[in-house]
Amino acid sequence: LVPSREDARGRETVYELLKDIPAWVAPVGRLDKETSGLLLFTNDTDLAEHVTNPASALWKTYEVLARGELDDATLARLGSGVTLEDGPTREARVRLLGRENGSTRLELAIHEGRNRQVRRMLEAVGSHVLALHRTAIGGVALGDLAPGAHRKLRPHEVRALRGG
């Protein structure tokens, strides 16, 4: 599904899944078409601005399946920041989830929002993203919400997104 209101090529958009929401809502941030997972929608423009503003430094957490069995030194490089064509990245949180069959599964949390940043970070260390799934933004975790499903944010999640 395309994460926008309309698609010039006629592809189905995420708004097909939101038909039961009576209010107008807009996506907060984006996911590229190869990335699955958590996407926030809101009609609160102040909240959307805060979440997407780099100064808010909200952590975005991803589960990554990367090509190659990445060693501990490579994971440490990801955590301390790597240099991309648009400059060095900030530190990241990296947790190894497993290595098998020529790939590495890891949890990677970043608090920047550069275009395709996780994919470019993995390329910078000589790997390639095979699968990417966003599991959390700030204090909002996807949890066991089924693909295509949605729910209203809880008050404590909204407070966490606002930094409170």
PDB file of C-alpha atoms in Angstrom:
ATOM      1  CA  LEU A   1       0.000   0.000   0.000  1.00  0.00           C
ATOM      2  CA  VAL A   2       1.205   3.468  -0.845  1.00  0.00           C
ATOM      3  CA  PRO A   3       1.501   5.682   2.281  1.00  0.00           C
ATOM      4  CA  SER A   4      -0.225   8.731   0.788  1.00  0.00           C
ATOM      5  CA  ARG A   5      -3.767   9.987   0.172  1.00  0.00           C
ATOM      6  CA  GLU A   6      -3.710   9.335  -3.600  1.00  0.00           C
ATOM      7  CA  ASP A   7      -1.417   7.630  -6.063  1.00  0.00           C
ATOM      8  CA  ALA A   8      -0.981   8.867  -9.635  1.00  0.00           C
ATOM      9  CA  ARG A   9      -0.435   5.278 -10.778  1.00  0.00           C
ATOM     10  CA  GLY A  10      -3.696   4.081  -9.243  1.00  0.00           C
ATOM     11  CA  ARG A  11      -2.138   1.879  -6.573  1.00  0.00           C
ATOM     12  CA  GLU A  12      -4.050   1.219  -3.360  1.00  0.00           C
ATOM     13  CA  THR A  13      -3.179   3.627  -0.539  1.00  0.00           C
ATOM     14  CA  VAL A  14      -3.189   3.246   3.219  1.00  0.00           C
ATOM     15  CA  TYR A  15      -6.338   5.380   3.302  1.00  0.00           C
ATOM     16  CA  GLU A  16      -8.282   2.347   2.082  1.00  0.00           C
ATOM     17  CA  LEU A  17      -7.615   0.927   5.551  1.00  0.00           C
ATOM     18  CA  LEU A  18      -8.813   4.077   7.323  1.00  0.00           C
ATOM     19  CA  LYS A  19     -12.296   4.408   5.824  1.00  0.00           C
ATOM     20  CA  ASP A  20     -13.944   3.919   9.236  1.00  0.00           C
ATOM     21  CA  ILE A  21     -12.206   6.961  10.758  1.00  0.00           C
ATOM     22  CA  PRO A  22     -14.682   9.866  10.617  1.00  0.00           C
ATOM     23  CA  ALA A  23     -12.074  12.635  10.943  1.00  0.00           C
ATOM     24  CA  TRP A  24      -9.495  13.755   8.412  1.00  0.00           C
ATOM     25  CA  VAL A  25      -6.064  12.361   9.323  1.00  0.00           C
ATOM     26  CA  ALA A  26      -2.650  12.646   7.730  1.00  0.00           C
ATOM     27  CA  PRO A  27       0.426  10.438   8.021  1.00  0.00           C
ATOM     28  CA  VAL A  28       3.139  11.553  10.411  1.00  0.00           C
ATOM     29  CA  GLY A  29       6.342  10.755   8.592  1.00  0.00           C
ATOM     30  CA  ARG A  30       6.597   8.111   5.912  1.00  0.00           C
ATOM     31  CA  LEU A  31       7.623   4.571   5.179  1.00  0.00           C
ATOM     32  CA  ASP A  32       9.128   3.732   1.810  1.00  0.00           C
ATOM     33  CA  LYS A  33       7.260   1.139  -0.207  1.00  0.00           C
ATOM     34  CA  GLU A  34       9.685  -1.632   0.826  1.00  0.00           C
ATOM     35  CA  THR A  35       9.295  -0.944   4.558  1.00  0.00           C
ATOM     36  CA  SER A  36       6.511  -2.320   6.729  1.00  0.00           C
ATOM     37  CA  GLY A  37       5.388  -1.483  10.213  1.00  0.00           C
ATOM     38  CA  LEU A  38       4.189   1.395  12.341  1.00  0.00           C
ATOM     39  CA  LEU A  39       2.812   4.481  10.628  1.00  0.00           C
ATOM     40  CA  LEU A  40       1.155   7.187  12.706  1.00  0.00           C
ATOM     41  CA  PHE A  41      -1.805   9.258  11.495  1.00  0.00           C
ATOM     42  CA  THR A  42      -3.194  12.332  13.211  1.00  0.00           C
ATOM     43  CA  ASN A  43      -5.374  15.386  12.754  1.00  0.00           C
ATOM     44  CA  ASP A  44      -3.288  17.259  15.352  1.00  0.00           C
ATOM     45  CA  THR A  45      -0.875  19.365  13.306  1.00  0.00           C
ATOM     46  CA  ASP A  46       1.139  20.411  16.378  1.00  0.00           C
ATOM     47  CA  LEU A  47       1.716  16.767  17.288  1.00  0.00           C
ATOM     48  CA  ALA A  48       2.667  15.920  13.699  1.00  0.00           C
ATOM     49  CA  GLU A  49       5.153  18.792  13.630  1.00  0.00           C
ATOM     50  CA  HIS A  50       6.700  17.713  16.925  1.00  0.00           C
ATOM     51  CA  VAL A  51       7.055  14.072  15.886  1.00  0.00           C
ATOM     52  CA  THR A  52       8.630  14.912  12.520  1.00  0.00           C
ATOM     53  CA  ASN A  53      10.840  17.765  13.732  1.00  0.00           C
ATOM     54  CA  PRO A  54      14.455  16.561  14.004  1.00  0.00           C
ATOM     55  CA  ALA A  55      14.871  18.665  17.164  1.00  0.00           C
ATOM     56  CA  SER A  56      12.412  16.403  19.001  1.00  0.00           C
ATOM     57  CA  ALA A  57      14.896  13.522  18.546  1.00  0.00           C
ATOM     58  CA  LEU A  58      12.227  10.844  18.976  1.00  0.00           C
ATOM     59  CA  TRP A  59      13.646   7.345  18.615  1.00  0.00           C
ATOM     60  CA  LYS A  60      12.330   5.324  15.687  1.00  0.00           C
ATOM     61  CA  THR A  61      12.938   1.614  16.162  1.00  0.00           C
ATOM     62  CA  TYR A  62      13.265  -0.901  13.341  1.00  0.00           C
ATOM     63  CA  GLU A  63      13.756  -4.607  13.024  1.00  0.00           C
ATOM     64  CA  VAL A  64      16.251  -5.162  10.234  1.00  0.00           C
ATOM     65  CA  LEU A  65      17.201  -8.272   8.307  1.00  0.00           C
ATOM     66  CA  ALA A  66      20.593  -7.488   6.773  1.00  0.00           C
ATOM     67  CA  ARG A  67      22.659  -9.360   4.231  1.00  0.00           C
ATOM     68  CA  GLY A  68      25.770 -10.936   5.721  1.00  0.00           C
ATOM     69  CA  GLU A  69      26.556 -12.118   9.207  1.00  0.00           C
ATOM     70  CA  LEU A  70      27.589  -8.753  10.631  1.00  0.00           C
ATOM     71  CA  ASP A  71      30.269  -8.980  13.303  1.00  0.00           C
ATOM     72  CA  ASP A  72      30.257  -7.129  16.616  1.00  0.00           C
ATOM     73  CA  ALA A  73      32.654  -4.458  15.312  1.00  0.00           C
ATOM     74  CA  THR A  74      30.271  -3.647  12.444  1.00  0.00           C
ATOM     75  CA  LEU A  75      27.322  -3.427  14.833  1.00  0.00           C
ATOM     76  CA  ALA A  76      29.385  -1.092  17.031  1.00  0.00           C
ATOM     77  CA  ARG A  77      30.095   1.102  13.975  1.00  0.00           C
ATOM     78  CA  LEU A  78      26.367   1.349  13.313  1.00  0.00           C
ATOM     79  CA  GLY A  79      25.815   2.320  16.937  1.00  0.00           C
ATOM     80  CA  SER A  80      28.468   5.026  17.021  1.00  0.00           C
ATOM     81  CA  GLY A  81      27.327   6.548  13.736  1.00  0.00           C
ATOM     82  CA  VAL A  82      28.462   6.109  10.161  1.00  0.00           C
ATOM     83  CA  THR A  83      29.263   8.606   7.451  1.00  0.00           C
ATOM     84  CA  LEU A  84      26.722   8.963   4.662  1.00  0.00           C
ATOM     85  CA  GLU A  85      26.945  11.194   1.588  1.00  0.00           C
ATOM     86  CA  ASP A  86      24.954  13.853   3.474  1.00  0.00           C
ATOM     87  CA  GLY A  87      27.177  13.690   6.564  1.00  0.00           C
ATOM     88  CA  PRO A  88      27.655  11.546   9.663  1.00  0.00           C
ATOM     89  CA  THR A  89      24.698   9.997  11.416  1.00  0.00           C
ATOM     90  CA  ARG A  90      24.071  10.430  15.109  1.00  0.00           C
ATOM     91  CA  GLU A  91      24.546   7.529  17.479  1.00  0.00           C
ATOM     92  CA  ALA A  92      22.065   4.703  17.174  1.00  0.00           C
ATOM     93  CA  ARG A  93      20.890   1.933  19.464  1.00  0.00           C
ATOM     94  CA  VAL A  94      21.798  -1.469  18.070  1.00  0.00           C
ATOM     95  CA  ARG A  95      20.794  -4.843  19.471  1.00  0.00           C
ATOM     96  CA  LEU A  96      21.704  -8.126  17.835  1.00  0.00           C
ATOM     97  CA  LEU A  97      18.715 -10.436  17.465  1.00  0.00           C
ATOM     98  CA  GLY A  98      20.510 -13.233  15.655  1.00  0.00           C
ATOM     99  CA  ARG A  99      22.841 -14.361  12.883  1.00  0.00           C
ATOM    100  CA  GLU A 100      22.001 -17.228  10.553  1.00  0.00           C
ATOM    101  CA  ASN A 101      22.120 -18.401   6.946  1.00  0.00           C
ATOM    102  CA  GLY A 102      24.322 -15.527   5.816  1.00  0.00           C
ATOM    103  CA  SER A 103      22.197 -12.776   7.335  1.00  0.00           C
ATOM    104  CA  THR A 104      21.877 -10.765  10.535  1.00  0.00           C
ATOM    105  CA  ARG A 105      18.678  -9.787  12.312  1.00  0.00           C
ATOM    106  CA  LEU A 106      19.006  -6.705  14.486  1.00  0.00           C
ATOM    107  CA  GLU A 107      17.022  -4.014  16.188  1.00  0.00           C
ATOM    108  CA  LEU A 108      18.171  -0.541  15.181  1.00  0.00           C
ATOM    109  CA  ALA A 109      16.838   2.670  16.719  1.00  0.00           C
ATOM    110  CA  ILE A 110      17.658   6.071  15.266  1.00  0.00           C
ATOM    111  CA  HIS A 111      16.613   9.563  16.297  1.00  0.00           C
ATOM    112  CA  GLU A 112      17.068  11.306  12.992  1.00  0.00           C
ATOM    113  CA  GLY A 113      14.752  11.147  10.034  1.00  0.00           C
ATOM    114  CA  ARG A 114      16.881  11.206   6.920  1.00  0.00           C
ATOM    115  CA  ASN A 115      15.546   9.718   3.717  1.00  0.00           C
ATOM    116  CA  ARG A 116      16.082   5.935   3.650  1.00  0.00           C
ATOM    117  CA  GLN A 117      18.536   6.354   6.526  1.00  0.00           C
ATOM    118  CA  VAL A 118      18.529   2.794   7.873  1.00  0.00           C
ATOM    119  CA  ARG A 119      19.070   1.370   4.398  1.00  0.00           C
ATOM    120  CA  ARG A 120      21.918   3.807   3.734  1.00  0.00           C
ATOM    121  CA  MET A 121      23.522   3.071   7.117  1.00  0.00           C
ATOM    122  CA  LEU A 122      23.631  -0.642   6.338  1.00  0.00           C
ATOM    123  CA  GLU A 123      25.103   0.067   2.912  1.00  0.00           C
ATOM    124  CA  ALA A 124      27.776   2.244   4.568  1.00  0.00           C
ATOM    125  CA  VAL A 125      28.995  -0.786   6.536  1.00  0.00           C
ATOM    126  CA  GLY A 126      29.018  -3.053   3.470  1.00  0.00           C
ATOM    127  CA  SER A 127      25.648  -4.720   3.943  1.00  0.00           C
ATOM    128  CA  HIS A 128      22.201  -4.444   2.397  1.00  0.00           C
ATOM    129  CA  VAL A 129      18.722  -4.404   3.957  1.00  0.00           C
ATOM    130  CA  LEU A 130      16.751  -7.501   3.010  1.00  0.00           C
ATOM    131  CA  ALA A 131      13.705  -6.595   5.145  1.00  0.00           C
ATOM    132  CA  LEU A 132      12.852  -3.537   7.224  1.00  0.00           C
ATOM    133  CA  HIS A 133      10.003  -3.219   9.722  1.00  0.00           C
ATOM    134  CA  ARG A 134       9.368  -0.167  11.955  1.00  0.00           C
ATOM    135  CA  THR A 135       8.293  -1.355  15.401  1.00  0.00           C
ATOM    136  CA  ALA A 136       8.117   1.887  17.412  1.00  0.00           C
ATOM    137  CA  ILE A 137       8.178   5.672  17.338  1.00  0.00           C
ATOM    138  CA  GLY A 138       8.980   7.283  20.666  1.00  0.00           C
ATOM    139  CA  GLY A 139       6.687   5.728  23.263  1.00  0.00           C
ATOM    140  CA  VAL A 140       4.359   4.156  20.700  1.00  0.00           C
ATOM    141  CA  ALA A 141       5.054   0.499  19.933  1.00  0.00           C
ATOM    142  CA  LEU A 142       3.396  -1.502  17.182  1.00  0.00           C
ATOM    143  CA  GLY A 143       3.109  -4.516  19.465  1.00  0.00           C
ATOM    144  CA  ASP A 144       0.858  -7.254  18.112  1.00  0.00           C
ATOM    145  CA  LEU A 145      -1.312  -4.989  15.937  1.00  0.00           C
ATOM    146  CA  ALA A 146      -2.055  -6.955  12.767  1.00  0.00           C
ATOM    147  CA  PRO A 147      -0.848  -5.705   9.372  1.00  0.00           C
ATOM    148  CA  GLY A 148      -3.391  -3.267   7.977  1.00  0.00           C
ATOM    149  CA  ALA A 149      -5.076  -2.749  11.354  1.00  0.00           C
ATOM    150  CA  HIS A 150      -5.221   0.526  13.231  1.00  0.00           C
ATOM    151  CA  ARG A 151      -6.084   1.773  16.689  1.00  0.00           C
ATOM    152  CA  LYS A 152      -6.398   5.062  18.505  1.00  0.00           C
ATOM    153  CA  LEU A 153      -3.361   6.241  20.466  1.00  0.00           C
ATOM    154  CA  ARG A 154      -3.658   6.012  24.223  1.00  0.00           C
ATOM    155  CA  PRO A 155      -3.276   9.228  26.267  1.00  0.00           C
ATOM    156  CA  HIS A 156       0.099   8.146  27.678  1.00  0.00           C
ATOM    157  CA  GLU A 157       1.368   7.486  24.129  1.00  0.00           C
ATOM    158  CA  VAL A 158       0.354  10.959  22.989  1.00  0.00           C
ATOM    159  CA  ARG A 159       2.122  12.439  26.049  1.00  0.00           C
ATOM    160  CA  ALA A 160       5.247  10.419  25.240  1.00  0.00           C
ATOM    161  CA  LEU A 161       5.240  11.627  21.636  1.00  0.00           C
ATOM    162  CA  ARG A 162       4.950  15.206  22.856  1.00  0.00           C
ATOM    163  CA  GLY A 163       7.916  14.641  25.162  1.00  0.00           C
ATOM    164  CA  GLY A 164       5.892  14.754  28.361  1.00  0.00           C
TER     165      GLY A 164
END
